[in-house]
Short mmCIF file of C-alpha atoms in Angstrom, two decimals:
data_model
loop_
_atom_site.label_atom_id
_atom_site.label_comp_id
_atom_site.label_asym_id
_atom_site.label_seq_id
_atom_site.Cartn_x
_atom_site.Cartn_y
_atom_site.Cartn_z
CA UNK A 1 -8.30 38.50 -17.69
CA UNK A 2 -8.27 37.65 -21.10
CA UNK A 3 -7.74 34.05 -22.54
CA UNK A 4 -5.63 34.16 -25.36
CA UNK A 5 -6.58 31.19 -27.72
CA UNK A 6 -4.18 32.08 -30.33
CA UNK A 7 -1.37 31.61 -27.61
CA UNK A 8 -2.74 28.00 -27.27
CA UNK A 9 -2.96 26.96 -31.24
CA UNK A 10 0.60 28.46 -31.99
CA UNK A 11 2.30 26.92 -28.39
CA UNK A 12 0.30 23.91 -29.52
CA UNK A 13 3.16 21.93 -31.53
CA UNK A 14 6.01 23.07 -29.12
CA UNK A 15 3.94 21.05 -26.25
CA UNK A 16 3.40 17.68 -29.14
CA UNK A 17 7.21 17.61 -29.18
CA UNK A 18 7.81 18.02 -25.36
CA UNK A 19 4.91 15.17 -24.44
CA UNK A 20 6.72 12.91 -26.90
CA UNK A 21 10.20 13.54 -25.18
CA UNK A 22 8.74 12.87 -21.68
CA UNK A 23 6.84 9.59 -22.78
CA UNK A 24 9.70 8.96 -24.15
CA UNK A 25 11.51 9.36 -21.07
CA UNK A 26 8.86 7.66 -18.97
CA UNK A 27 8.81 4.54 -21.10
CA UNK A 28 13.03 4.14 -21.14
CA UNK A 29 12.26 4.64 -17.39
CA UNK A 30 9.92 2.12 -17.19
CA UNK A 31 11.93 -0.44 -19.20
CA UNK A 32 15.11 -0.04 -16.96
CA UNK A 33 13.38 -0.11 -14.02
CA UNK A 34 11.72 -3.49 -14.74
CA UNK A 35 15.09 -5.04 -16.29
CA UNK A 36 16.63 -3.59 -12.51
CA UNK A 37 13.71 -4.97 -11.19
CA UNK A 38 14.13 -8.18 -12.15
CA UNK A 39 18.26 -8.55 -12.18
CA UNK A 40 17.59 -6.76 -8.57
CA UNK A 41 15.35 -10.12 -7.59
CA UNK A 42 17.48 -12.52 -9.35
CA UNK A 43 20.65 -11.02 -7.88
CA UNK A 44 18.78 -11.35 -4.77
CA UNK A 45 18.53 -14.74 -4.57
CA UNK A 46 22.03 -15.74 -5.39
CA UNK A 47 23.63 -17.78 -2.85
CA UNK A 48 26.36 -15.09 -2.29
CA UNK A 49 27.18 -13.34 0.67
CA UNK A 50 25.83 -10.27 1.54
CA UNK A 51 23.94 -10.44 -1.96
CA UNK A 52 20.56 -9.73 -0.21
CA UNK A 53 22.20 -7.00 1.84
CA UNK A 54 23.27 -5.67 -0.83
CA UNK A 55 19.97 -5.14 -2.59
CA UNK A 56 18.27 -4.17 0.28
CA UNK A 57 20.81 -1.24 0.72
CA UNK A 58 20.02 -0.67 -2.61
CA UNK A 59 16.42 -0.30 -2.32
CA UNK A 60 16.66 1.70 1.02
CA UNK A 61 18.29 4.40 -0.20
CA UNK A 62 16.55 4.78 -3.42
CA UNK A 63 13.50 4.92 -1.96
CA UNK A 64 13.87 6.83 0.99
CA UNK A 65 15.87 9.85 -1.20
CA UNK A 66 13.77 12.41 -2.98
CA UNK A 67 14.20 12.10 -6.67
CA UNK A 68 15.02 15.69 -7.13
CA UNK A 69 18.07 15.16 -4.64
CA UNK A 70 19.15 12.34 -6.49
CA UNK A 71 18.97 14.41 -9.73
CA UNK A 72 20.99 17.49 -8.49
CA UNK A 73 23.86 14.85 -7.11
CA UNK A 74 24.05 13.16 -10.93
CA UNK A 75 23.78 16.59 -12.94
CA UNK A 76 25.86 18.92 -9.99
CA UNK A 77 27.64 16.59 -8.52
CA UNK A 78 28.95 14.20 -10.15
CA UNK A 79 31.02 16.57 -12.61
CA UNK A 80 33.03 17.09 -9.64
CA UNK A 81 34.22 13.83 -9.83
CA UNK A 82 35.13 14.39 -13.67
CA UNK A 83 31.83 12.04 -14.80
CA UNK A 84 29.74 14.89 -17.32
CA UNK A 85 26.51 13.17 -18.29
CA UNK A 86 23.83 15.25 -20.42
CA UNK A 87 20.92 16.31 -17.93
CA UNK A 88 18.42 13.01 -20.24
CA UNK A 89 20.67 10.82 -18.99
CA UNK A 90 21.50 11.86 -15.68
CA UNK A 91 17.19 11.92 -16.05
CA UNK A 92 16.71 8.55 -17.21
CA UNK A 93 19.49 6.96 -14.46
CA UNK A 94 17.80 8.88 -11.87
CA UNK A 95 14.17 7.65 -12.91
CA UNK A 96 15.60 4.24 -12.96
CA UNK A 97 17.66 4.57 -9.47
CA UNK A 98 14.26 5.30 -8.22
CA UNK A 99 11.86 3.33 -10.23
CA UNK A 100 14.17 0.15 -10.22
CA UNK A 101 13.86 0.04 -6.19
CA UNK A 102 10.07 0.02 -6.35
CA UNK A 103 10.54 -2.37 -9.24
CA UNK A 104 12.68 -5.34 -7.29
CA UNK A 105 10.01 -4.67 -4.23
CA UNK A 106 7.12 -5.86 -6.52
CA UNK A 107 8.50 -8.49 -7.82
CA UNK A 108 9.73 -9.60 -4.78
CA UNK A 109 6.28 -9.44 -3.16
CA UNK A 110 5.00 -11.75 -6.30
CA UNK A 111 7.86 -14.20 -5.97
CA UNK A 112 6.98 -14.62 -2.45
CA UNK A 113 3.45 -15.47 -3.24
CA UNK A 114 4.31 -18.36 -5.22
CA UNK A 115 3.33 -21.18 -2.99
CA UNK A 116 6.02 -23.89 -2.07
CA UNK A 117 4.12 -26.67 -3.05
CA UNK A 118 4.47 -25.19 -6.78
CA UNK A 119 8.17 -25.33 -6.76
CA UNK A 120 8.18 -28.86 -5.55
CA UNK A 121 5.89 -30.52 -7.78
CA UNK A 122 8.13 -28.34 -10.65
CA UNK A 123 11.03 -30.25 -9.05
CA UNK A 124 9.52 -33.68 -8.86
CA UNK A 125 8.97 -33.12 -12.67
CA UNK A 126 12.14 -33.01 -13.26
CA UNK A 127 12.27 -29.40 -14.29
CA UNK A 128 15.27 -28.17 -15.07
CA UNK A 129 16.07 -24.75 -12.84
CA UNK A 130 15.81 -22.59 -15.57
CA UNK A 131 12.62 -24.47 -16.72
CA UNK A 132 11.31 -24.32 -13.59
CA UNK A 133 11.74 -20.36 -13.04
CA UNK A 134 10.56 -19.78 -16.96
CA UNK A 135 7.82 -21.51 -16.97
CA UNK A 136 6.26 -22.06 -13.14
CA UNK A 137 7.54 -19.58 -10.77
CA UNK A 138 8.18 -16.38 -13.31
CA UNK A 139 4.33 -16.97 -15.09
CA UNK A 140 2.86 -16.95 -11.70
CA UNK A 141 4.86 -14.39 -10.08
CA UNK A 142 4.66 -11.68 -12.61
CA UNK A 143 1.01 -12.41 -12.46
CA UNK A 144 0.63 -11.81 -8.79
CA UNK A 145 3.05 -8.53 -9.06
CA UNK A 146 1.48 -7.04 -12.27
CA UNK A 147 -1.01 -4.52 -10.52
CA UNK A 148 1.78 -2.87 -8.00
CA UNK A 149 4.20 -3.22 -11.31
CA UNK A 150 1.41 -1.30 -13.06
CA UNK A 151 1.07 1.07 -10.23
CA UNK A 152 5.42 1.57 -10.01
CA UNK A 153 4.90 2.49 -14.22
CA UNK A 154 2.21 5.48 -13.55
CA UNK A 155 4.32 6.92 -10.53
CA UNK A 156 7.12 6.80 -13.11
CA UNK A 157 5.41 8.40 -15.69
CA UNK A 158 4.08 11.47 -13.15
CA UNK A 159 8.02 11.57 -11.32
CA UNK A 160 8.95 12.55 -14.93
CA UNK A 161 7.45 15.92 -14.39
CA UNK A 162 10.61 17.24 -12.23
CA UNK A 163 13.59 16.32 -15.05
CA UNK A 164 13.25 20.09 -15.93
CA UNK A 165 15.06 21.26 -13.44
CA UNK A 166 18.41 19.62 -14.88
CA UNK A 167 17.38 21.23 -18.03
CA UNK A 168 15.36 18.50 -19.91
CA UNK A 169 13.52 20.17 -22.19
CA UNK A 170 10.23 18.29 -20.87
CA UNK A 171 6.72 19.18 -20.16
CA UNK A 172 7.26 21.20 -17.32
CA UNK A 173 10.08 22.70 -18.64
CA UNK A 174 8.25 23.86 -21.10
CA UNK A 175 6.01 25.59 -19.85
CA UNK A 176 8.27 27.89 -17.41
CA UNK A 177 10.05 28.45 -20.18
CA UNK A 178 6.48 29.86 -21.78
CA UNK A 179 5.58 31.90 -18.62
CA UNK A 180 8.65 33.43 -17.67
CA UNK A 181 8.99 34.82 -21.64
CA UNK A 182 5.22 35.55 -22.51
CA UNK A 183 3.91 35.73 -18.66
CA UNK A 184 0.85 33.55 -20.29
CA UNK A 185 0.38 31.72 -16.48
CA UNK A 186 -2.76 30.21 -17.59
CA UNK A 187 -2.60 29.24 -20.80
CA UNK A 188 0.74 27.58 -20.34
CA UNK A 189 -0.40 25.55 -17.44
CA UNK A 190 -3.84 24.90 -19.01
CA UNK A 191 -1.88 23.19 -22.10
CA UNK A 192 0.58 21.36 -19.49
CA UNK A 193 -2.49 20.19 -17.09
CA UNK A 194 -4.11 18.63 -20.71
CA UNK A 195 -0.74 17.13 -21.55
CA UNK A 196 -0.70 15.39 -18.16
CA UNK A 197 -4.17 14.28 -18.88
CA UNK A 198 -3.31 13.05 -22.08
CA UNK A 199 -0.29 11.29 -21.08
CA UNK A 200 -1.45 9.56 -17.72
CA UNK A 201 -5.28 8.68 -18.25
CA UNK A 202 -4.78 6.46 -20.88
CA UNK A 203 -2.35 4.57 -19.01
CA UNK A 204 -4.07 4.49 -16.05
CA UNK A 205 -7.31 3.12 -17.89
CA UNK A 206 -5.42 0.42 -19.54
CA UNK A 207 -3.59 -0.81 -16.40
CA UNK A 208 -7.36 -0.52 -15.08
CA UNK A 209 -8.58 -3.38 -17.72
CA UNK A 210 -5.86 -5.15 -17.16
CA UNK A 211 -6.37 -5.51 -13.37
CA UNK A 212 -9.63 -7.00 -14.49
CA UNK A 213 -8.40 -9.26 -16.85
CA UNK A 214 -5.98 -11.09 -14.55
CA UNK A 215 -8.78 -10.83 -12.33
CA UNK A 216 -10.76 -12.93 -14.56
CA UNK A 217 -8.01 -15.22 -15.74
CA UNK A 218 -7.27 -16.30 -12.52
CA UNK A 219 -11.32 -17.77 -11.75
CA UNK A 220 -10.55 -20.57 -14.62
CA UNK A 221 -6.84 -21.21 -13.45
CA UNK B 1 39.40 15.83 0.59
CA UNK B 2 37.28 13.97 2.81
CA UNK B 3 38.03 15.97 5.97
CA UNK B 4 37.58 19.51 3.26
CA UNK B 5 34.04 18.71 2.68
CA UNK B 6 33.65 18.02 6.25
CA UNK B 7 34.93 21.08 7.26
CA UNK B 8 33.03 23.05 4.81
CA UNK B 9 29.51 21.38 5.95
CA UNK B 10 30.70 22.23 9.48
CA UNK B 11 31.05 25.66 8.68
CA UNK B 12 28.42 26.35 6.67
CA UNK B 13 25.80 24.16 9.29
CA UNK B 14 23.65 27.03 10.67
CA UNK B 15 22.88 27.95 7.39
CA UNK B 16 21.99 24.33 6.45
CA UNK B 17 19.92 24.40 9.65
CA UNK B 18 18.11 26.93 9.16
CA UNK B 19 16.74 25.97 6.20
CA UNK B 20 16.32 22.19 7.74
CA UNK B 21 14.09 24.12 9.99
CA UNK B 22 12.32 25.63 6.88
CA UNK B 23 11.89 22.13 5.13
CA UNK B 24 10.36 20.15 8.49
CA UNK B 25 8.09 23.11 9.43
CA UNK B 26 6.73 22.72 5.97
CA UNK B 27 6.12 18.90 5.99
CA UNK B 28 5.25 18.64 9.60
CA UNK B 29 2.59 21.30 8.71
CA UNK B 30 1.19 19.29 5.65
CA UNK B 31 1.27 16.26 7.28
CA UNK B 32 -0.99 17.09 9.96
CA UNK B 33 -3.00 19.13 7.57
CA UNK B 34 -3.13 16.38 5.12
CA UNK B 35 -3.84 13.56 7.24
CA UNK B 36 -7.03 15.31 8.75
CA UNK B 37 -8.44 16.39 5.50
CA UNK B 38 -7.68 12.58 4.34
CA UNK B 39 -9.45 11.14 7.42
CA UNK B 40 -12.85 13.36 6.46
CA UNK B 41 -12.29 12.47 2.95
CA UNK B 42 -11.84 8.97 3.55
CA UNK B 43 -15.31 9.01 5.42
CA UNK B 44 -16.63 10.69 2.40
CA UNK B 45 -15.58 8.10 0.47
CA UNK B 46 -18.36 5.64 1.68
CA UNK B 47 -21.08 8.49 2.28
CA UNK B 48 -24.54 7.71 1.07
CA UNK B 49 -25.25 10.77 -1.18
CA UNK B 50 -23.78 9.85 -4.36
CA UNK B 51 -22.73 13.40 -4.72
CA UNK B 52 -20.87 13.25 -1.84
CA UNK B 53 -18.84 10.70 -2.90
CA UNK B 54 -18.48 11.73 -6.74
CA UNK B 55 -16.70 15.02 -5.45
CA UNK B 56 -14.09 12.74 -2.87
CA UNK B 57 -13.17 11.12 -5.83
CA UNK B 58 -12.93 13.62 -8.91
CA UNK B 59 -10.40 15.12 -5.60
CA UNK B 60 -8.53 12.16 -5.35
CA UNK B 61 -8.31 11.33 -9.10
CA UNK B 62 -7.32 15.02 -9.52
CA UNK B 63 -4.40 14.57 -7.67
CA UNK B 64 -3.67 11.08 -8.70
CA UNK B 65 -3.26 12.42 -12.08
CA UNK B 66 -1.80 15.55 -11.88
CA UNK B 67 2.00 15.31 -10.71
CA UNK B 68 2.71 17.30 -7.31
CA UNK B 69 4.66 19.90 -9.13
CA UNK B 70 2.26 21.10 -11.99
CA UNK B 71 -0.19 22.08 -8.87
CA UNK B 72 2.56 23.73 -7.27
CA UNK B 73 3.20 25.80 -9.91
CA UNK B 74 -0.96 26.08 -10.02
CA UNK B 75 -1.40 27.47 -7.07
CA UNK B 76 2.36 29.75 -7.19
CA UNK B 77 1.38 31.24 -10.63
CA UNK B 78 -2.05 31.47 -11.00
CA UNK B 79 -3.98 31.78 -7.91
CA UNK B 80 -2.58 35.34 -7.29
CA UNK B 81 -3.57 36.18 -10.88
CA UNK B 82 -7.07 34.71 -10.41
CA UNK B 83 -7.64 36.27 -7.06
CA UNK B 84 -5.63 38.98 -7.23
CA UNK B 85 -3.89 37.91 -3.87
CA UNK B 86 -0.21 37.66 -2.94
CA UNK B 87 0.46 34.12 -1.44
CA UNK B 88 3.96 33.24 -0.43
CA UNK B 89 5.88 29.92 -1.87
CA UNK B 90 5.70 28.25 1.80
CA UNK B 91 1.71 28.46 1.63
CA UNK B 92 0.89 27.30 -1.75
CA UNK B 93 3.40 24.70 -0.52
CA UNK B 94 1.78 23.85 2.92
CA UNK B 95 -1.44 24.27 0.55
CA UNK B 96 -0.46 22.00 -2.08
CA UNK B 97 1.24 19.10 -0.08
CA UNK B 98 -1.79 19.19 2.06
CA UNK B 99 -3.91 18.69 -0.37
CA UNK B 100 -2.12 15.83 -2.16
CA UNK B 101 -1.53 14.13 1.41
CA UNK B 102 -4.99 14.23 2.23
CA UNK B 103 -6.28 12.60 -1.32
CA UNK B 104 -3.28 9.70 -0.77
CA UNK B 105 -4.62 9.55 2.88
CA UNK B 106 -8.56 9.56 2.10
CA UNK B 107 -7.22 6.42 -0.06
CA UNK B 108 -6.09 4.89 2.70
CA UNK B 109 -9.02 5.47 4.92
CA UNK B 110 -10.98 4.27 2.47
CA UNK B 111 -9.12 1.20 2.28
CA UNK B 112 -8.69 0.40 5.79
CA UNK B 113 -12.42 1.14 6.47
CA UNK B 114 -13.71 -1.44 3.82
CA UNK B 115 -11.50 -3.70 4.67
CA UNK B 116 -13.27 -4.67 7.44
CA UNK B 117 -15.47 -7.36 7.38
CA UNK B 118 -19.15 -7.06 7.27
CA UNK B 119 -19.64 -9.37 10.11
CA UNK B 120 -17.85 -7.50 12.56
CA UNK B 121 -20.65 -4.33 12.35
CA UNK B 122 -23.14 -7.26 12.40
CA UNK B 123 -22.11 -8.77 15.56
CA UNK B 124 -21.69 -5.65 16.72
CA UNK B 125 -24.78 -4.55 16.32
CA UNK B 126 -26.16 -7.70 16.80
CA UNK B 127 -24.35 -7.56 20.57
CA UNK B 128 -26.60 -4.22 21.09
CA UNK B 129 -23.96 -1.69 20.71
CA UNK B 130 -25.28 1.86 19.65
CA UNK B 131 -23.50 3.15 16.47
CA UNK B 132 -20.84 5.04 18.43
CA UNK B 133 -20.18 1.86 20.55
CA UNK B 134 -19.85 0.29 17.50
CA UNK B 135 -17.35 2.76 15.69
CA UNK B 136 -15.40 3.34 19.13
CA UNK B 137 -14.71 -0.36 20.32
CA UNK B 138 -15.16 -2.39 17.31
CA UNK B 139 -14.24 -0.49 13.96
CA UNK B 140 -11.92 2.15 14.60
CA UNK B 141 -9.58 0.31 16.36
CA UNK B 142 -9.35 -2.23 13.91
CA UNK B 143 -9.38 0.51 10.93
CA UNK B 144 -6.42 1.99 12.60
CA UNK B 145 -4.23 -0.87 12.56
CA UNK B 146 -4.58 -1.92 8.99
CA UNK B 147 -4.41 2.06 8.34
CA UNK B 148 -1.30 2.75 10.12
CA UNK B 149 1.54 1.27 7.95
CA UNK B 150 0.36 2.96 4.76
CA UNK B 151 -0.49 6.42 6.82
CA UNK B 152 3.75 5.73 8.19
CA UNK B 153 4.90 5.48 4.65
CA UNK B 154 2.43 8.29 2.95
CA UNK B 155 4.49 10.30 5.78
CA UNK B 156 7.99 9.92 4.03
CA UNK B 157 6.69 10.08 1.00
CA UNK B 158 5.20 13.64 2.03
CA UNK B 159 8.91 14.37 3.48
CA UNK B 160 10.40 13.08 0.12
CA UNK B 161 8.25 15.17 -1.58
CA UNK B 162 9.10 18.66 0.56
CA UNK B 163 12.15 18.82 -1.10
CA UNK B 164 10.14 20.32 -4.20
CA UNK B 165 9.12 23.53 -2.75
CA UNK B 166 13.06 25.05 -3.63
CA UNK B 167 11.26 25.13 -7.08
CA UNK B 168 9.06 27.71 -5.74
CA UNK B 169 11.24 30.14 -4.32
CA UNK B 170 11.05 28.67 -0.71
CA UNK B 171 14.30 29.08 1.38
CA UNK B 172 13.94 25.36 2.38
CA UNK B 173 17.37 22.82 3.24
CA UNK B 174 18.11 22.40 -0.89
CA UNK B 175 18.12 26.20 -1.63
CA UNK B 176 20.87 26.61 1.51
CA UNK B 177 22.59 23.75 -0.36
CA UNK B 178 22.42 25.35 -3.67
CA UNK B 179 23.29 29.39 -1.99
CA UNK B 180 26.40 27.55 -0.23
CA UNK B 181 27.55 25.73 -4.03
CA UNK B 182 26.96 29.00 -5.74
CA UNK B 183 29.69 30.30 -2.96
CA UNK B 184 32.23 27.38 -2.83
CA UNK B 185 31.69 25.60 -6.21
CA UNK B 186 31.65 22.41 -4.25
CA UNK B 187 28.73 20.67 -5.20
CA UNK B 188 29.38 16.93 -4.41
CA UNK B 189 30.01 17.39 -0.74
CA UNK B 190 26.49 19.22 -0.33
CA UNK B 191 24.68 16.89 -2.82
CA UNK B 192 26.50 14.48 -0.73
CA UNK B 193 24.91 16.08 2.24
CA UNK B 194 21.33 16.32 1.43
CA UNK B 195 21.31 12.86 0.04
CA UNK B 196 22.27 11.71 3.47
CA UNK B 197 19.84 13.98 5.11
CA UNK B 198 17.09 12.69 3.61
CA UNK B 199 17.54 9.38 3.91
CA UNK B 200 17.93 9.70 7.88
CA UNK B 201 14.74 11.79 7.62
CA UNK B 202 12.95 9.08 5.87
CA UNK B 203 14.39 5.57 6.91
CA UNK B 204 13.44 5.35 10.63
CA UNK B 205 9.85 5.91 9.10
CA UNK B 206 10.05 3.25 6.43
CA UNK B 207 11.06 0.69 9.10
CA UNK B 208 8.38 1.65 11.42
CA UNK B 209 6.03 1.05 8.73
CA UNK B 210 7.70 -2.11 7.78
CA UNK B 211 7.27 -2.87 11.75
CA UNK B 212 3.71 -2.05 12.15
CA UNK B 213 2.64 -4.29 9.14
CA UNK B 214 4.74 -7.35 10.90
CA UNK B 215 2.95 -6.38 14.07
CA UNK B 216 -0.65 -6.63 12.88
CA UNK B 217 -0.63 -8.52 10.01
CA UNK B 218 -3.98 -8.56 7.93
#
């Protein structure tokens, strides 16, 4: 077998522009999710009816559906229905679907862990409800949730690798498109394993440091 | 129309079935796979030789990094180029999601196993109990219950993640699906379909996970 190295330095820019789209995608991902993730919570916690039911439905069936199911009913299905949504949107609502269900869990779990005793000592202040949410429960909460928030954001970033199949011209998309037209099966997926590299190590490291930064915070606090 | 898509799932349901079969034959297969090789890994994890344990976790961060599908692809496209070997879509699957199960489940093990407090080996130990005592009545049993819940949930998430091996030229539940809409043109109704198919796959696992943590909490 021979490597072909020229294959790599001419494919080279084609992959830039494809890493770009799906960061791209992964970070409007990421941002919905955590503004679901949060509405989700404070949704949640409204004294309406059924409001927690309603979220918890929510989550359910986001997270117990595989993504690439939920992608083929937005892009197939829904056209039957006369909605026609470009396969990056029907990608970025279906990362979001997903992501904002792990999103309002996380939270959740942080919200919880913000003791009682906080919320009544806020009160006895005088605090205002919104104060009290901005500046004691919210600070402490996000704090608390940050490493499986962290954790939701790289899953994101790696479920991003299946958009190709509603024709997003992503990563992975890509690089089919490279194999099935120059049947170069390893170079293609040598330049799409380093992409993946590329994209998630950094993150990973980062959300590493910041682990031990809250880590560290929370000794003095 | 309601009562048209009905009838259309009705009719086409042995063909649905038959690639249900296809889809749970494939999971159940990695699961079981997965959750053995995660068990030994897990061990690995925490072995003295320093190798050892460097090669459980370049594994683990391997898969970590690398998203399910690009080593699907990996081992559909270029193992039969590199060993000049024809392997079918349903065993780089069974391969694949084995592989990825057992690195999420040697996480797991890893977890649950140094969780456990110190003390409890040193009173057992301390009690007299030979190492296999002390593994059998003390820290398995208690590695088990704070393993369980996760191990529940890595489960649907394996099922979940099934559904990916259509890309790969398996026959599996989605491909039926998609051979039935290329027929009919109706896509909704078998979207519709799988949607629902999956989620009463996957929810009776999620709450017995949710049920196990309640039961033992840590």
């Amino acid at each position: 077998m021979v490597f072909d190295l020229s294959f790599l330095t001419r494919h080279l820019p084609d992959f830039e522009r494809a890493l770009l789209l799906t960061v791209g995608l992964g970070v409007a991902a990421i941002v919905g999710s955590l503004v679901v993730g949060l509405l989700g919570n404070a949704f949640r916690n409204l004294p309406l009816p059924g409001a927690r039911l309603a979220v918890r439905s929510y989550v359910e069936l986001a997270r117990n559906t595989p993504l690439l199911v939920q992608l083929f009913f937005l892009y197939f299905g829904l056209p039957s229905l006369g909605i026609h949504w470009s396969g990056l949107t029907c990608a970025i609502l279906g990362l979001t679907f997903l992501g904002g269900s792990y999103m309002i869990e996380s939270i959740r779990a942080g919200l919880d862990a913000v003791k009682k005793e906080q919320i009544e000592a806020g009160l006895s202040l005088g605090l205002s409800r919104f104060q009290l949410v901005r500046h004691v429960i919210l600070p402490q909460a996000l704090a608390t949730a940050l490493p499986g928030v962290a954790a939701n954001c790289i899953f994101l970033l790696k479920e991003t690798s299946i958009v190709g199949i509603i024709a997003v011209p992503d990563l992975m998309h890509l690089t089919l498109g490279l194999i099935g037209l120059y049947y170069k099966t390893y170079e293609s997926l040598l330049l799409l394993t380093l992409a993946y590299l590329l994209m998630i190590l950094p993150a990973s490291w980062a959300l590493a440091r910041l682990e031990r930064r809250l880590r560290y915070g929370r000794q003095f606090a | 129309m309601v009562d048209n898509s009905l009838e259309l799932l009705l009719k086409n349901l042995p063909l649905l079935l038959d690639g249900l079969i296809s889809t749970l034959t494939i999971a159940l297969a990695s699961v079981i796979l997965g959750l053995l090789l995660g068990c030994v890994v897990g061990i690995a994890h925490l072995s003295r030789s320093s190798a050892v344990r460097t090669a459980a976790k370049i594994y683990l961060e391997a898969f970590r990094i690398i998203p399910v599908i690009v080593w699907l692809f990996v081992a559909f496209f270029a193992i039969p180029i590199a060993f000049n070997l024809t392997i079918s879509g349903e065993t780089a699957a069974i391969l694949i999601l084995s592989l990825w199960g057992g690195a999420e489940m040697s996480d797991l093990v890893r977890g649950a196993l140094t969780s456990i407090p110190v003390a409890q080996f040193e009173a057992g130990r301390a009690l007299g109990l030979s190492e296999i005592q002390l593994y059998r009545q003390i820290i398995i049993p208690q590695a088990i219950r704070r393993l369980l819940p996760g191990a529940v949930n890595l489960i649907t998430r394996m099922i979940k993640t099934t559904s990916l091996v259509v890309l790969v030229g398996v026959v599996d539940v989605v491909k039926r699906a998609q051979q039935i809409i290329e027929r009919t043109h109706e896509a909704l109704p078998l979207y519709a379909f799988l949607f629902v198919l999956f989620f009463i796959l996957c929810y009776p696992l999620s709450l017995l996970s949710r049920w196990l943590e309640r039961k033992w909490p840590t």
